[in-house]
Short mmCIF file of C-alpha atoms in Angstrom, two decimals:
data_model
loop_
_atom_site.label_atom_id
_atom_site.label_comp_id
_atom_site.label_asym_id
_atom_site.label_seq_id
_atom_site.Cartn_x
_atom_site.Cartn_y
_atom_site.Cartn_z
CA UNK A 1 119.50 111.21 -18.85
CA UNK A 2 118.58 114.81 -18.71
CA UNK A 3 114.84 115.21 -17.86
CA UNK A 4 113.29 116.49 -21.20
CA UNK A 5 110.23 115.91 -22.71
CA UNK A 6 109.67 117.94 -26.19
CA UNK A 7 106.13 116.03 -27.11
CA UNK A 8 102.82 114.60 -25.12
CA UNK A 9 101.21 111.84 -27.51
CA UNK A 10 97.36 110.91 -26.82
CA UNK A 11 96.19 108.27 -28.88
CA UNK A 12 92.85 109.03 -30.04
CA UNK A 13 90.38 107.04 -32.40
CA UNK A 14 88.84 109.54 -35.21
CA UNK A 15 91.78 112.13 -35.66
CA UNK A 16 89.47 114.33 -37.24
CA UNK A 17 86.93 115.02 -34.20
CA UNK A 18 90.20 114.84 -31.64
CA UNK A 19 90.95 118.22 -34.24
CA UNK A 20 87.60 119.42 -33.92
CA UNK A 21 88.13 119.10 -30.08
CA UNK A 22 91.51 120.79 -29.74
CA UNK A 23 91.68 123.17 -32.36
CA UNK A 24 88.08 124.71 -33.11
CA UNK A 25 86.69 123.85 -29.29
CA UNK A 26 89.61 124.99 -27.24
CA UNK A 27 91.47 127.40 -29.18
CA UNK A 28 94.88 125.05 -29.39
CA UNK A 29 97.12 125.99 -32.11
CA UNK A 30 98.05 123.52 -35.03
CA UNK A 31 98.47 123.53 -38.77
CA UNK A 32 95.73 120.56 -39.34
CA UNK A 33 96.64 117.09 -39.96
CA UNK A 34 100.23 116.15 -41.43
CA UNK A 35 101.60 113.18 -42.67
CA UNK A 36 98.65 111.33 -44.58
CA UNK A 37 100.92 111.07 -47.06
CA UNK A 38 102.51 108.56 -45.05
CA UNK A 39 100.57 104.92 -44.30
CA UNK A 40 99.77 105.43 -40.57
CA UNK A 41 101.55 108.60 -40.53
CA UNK A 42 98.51 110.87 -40.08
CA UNK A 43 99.15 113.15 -37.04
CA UNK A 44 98.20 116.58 -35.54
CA UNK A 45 100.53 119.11 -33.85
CA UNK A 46 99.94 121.75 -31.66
CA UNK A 47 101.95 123.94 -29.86
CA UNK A 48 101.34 123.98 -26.10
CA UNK A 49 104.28 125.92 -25.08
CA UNK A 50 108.18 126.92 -26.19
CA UNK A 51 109.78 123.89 -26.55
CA UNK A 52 106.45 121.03 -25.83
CA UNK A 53 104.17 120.06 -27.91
CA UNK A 54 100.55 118.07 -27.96
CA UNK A 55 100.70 114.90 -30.56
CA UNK A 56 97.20 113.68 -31.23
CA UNK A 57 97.59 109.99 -32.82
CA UNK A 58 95.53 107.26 -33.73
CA UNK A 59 95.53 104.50 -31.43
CA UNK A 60 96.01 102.08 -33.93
CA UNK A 61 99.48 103.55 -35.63
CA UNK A 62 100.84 103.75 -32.40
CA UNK A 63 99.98 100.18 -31.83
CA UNK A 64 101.42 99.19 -35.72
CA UNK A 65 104.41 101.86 -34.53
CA UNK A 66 105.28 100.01 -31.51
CA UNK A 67 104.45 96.67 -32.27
CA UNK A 68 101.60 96.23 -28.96
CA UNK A 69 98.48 95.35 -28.91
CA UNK A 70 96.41 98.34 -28.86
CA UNK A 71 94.25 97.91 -25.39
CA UNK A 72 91.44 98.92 -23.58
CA UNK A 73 91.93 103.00 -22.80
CA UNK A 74 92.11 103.83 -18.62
CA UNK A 75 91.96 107.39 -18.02
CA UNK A 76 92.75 107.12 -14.80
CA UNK A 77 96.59 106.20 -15.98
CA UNK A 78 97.07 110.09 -16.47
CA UNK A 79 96.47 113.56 -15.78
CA UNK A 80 97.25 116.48 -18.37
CA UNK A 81 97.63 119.42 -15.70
CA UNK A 82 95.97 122.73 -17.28
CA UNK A 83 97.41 125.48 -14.65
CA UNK A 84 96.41 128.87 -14.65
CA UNK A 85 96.61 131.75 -12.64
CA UNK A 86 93.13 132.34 -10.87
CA UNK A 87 90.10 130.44 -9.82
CA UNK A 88 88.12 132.80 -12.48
CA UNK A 89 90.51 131.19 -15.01
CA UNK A 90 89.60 127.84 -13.76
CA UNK A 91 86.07 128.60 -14.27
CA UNK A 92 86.60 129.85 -17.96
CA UNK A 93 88.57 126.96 -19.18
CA UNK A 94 85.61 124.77 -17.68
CA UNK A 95 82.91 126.31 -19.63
CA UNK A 96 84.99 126.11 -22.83
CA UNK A 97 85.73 122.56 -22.89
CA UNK A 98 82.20 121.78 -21.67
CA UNK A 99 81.58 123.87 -24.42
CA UNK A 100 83.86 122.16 -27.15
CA UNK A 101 82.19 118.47 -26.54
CA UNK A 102 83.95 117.85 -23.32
CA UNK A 103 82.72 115.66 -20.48
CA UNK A 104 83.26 117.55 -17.25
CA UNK A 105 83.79 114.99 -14.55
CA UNK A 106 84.03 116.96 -11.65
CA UNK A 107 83.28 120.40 -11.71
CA UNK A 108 85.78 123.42 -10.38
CA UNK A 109 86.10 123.50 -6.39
CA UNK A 110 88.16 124.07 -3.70
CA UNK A 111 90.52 121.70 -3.09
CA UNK A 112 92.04 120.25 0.32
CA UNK A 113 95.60 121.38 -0.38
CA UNK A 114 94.66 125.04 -1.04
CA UNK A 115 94.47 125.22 -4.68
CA UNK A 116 90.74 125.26 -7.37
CA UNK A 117 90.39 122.75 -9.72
CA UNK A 118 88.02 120.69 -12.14
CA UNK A 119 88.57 117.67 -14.14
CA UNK A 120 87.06 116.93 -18.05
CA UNK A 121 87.90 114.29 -20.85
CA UNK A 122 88.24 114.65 -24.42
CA UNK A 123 86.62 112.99 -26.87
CA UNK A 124 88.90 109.96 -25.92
CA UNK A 125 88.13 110.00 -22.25
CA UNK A 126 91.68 111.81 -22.01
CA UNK A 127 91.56 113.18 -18.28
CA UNK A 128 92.78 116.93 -18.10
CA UNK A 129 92.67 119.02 -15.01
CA UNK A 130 92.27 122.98 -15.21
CA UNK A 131 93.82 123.96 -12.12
CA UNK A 132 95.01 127.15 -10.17
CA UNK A 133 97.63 126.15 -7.88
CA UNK A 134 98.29 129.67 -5.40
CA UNK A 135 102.07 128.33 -4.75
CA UNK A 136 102.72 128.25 -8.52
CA UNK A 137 100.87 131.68 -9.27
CA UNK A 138 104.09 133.87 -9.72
CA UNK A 139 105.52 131.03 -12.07
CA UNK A 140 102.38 131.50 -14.40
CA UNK A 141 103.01 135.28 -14.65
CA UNK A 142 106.25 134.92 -15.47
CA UNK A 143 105.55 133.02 -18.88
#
């Protein structure tokens, strides 16, 4: 299997303040909600990058999708890794989620490998990290 992944799902419970969240708060790109044409097929797109995009979902069609019981969310089971290309960048992203409704849960610092980082959670309690890593730097500026 060739390593690919083309879309990030987060299940979310009011689509409509996840949109709020993504679209109006942090600038993300998407065309709205699609498919409530569709019983459980309400979803929201946004493009995070050539070739990946950000699915917001409600948790309870991806429960009736996959046939499991929808649980109790953990956001400790994942990180969605927000790198940039400075420490001021770091800082900026910060203040904008905090801005958009987020809950920052550990603000931007130093970290012991090298790097600056801070961790906030989306409406959902979705765990992102706005990071600048200095061993990735040139990668960033390439894109």
């Amino acid at each position: 299997m060739k390593p690919r992944i083309t879309v990030i799902t987060l299940g979310v419970e009011d689509l409509e303040v996840s949109l709020r969240f993504y679209r109006d708060g942090l600038g993300f790109p998407t065309q709205g909600i699609i498919g409530q044409k569709f019983e459980h097929g309400a979803v929201v797109f946004i493009e995070m990058q050539p070739g990946l995009r950000l699915a917001l979902w409600p948790r309870g069609s991806i429960s009736r999708d996959t046939g499991l019981a929808q649980g109790v969310a953990n956001p400790t089971e994942m990180t969605l890794g927000h790198n940039v290309s400075s420490k001021d960048e770091v800082d900026a992203v910060m203040a904008r989620a905090a801005s958009a409704g987020a809950t920052v849960v550990k603000p931007a610092h130093d970290t012991f490998w090298g790097g600056y980082s801070g961790y906030f959670q989306d409406p959902d309690g979705h765990l992102w990290e706005a990071v600048w890593n200095p061993q990735w730097a040139e990668d960033l500026l390439d894109h």
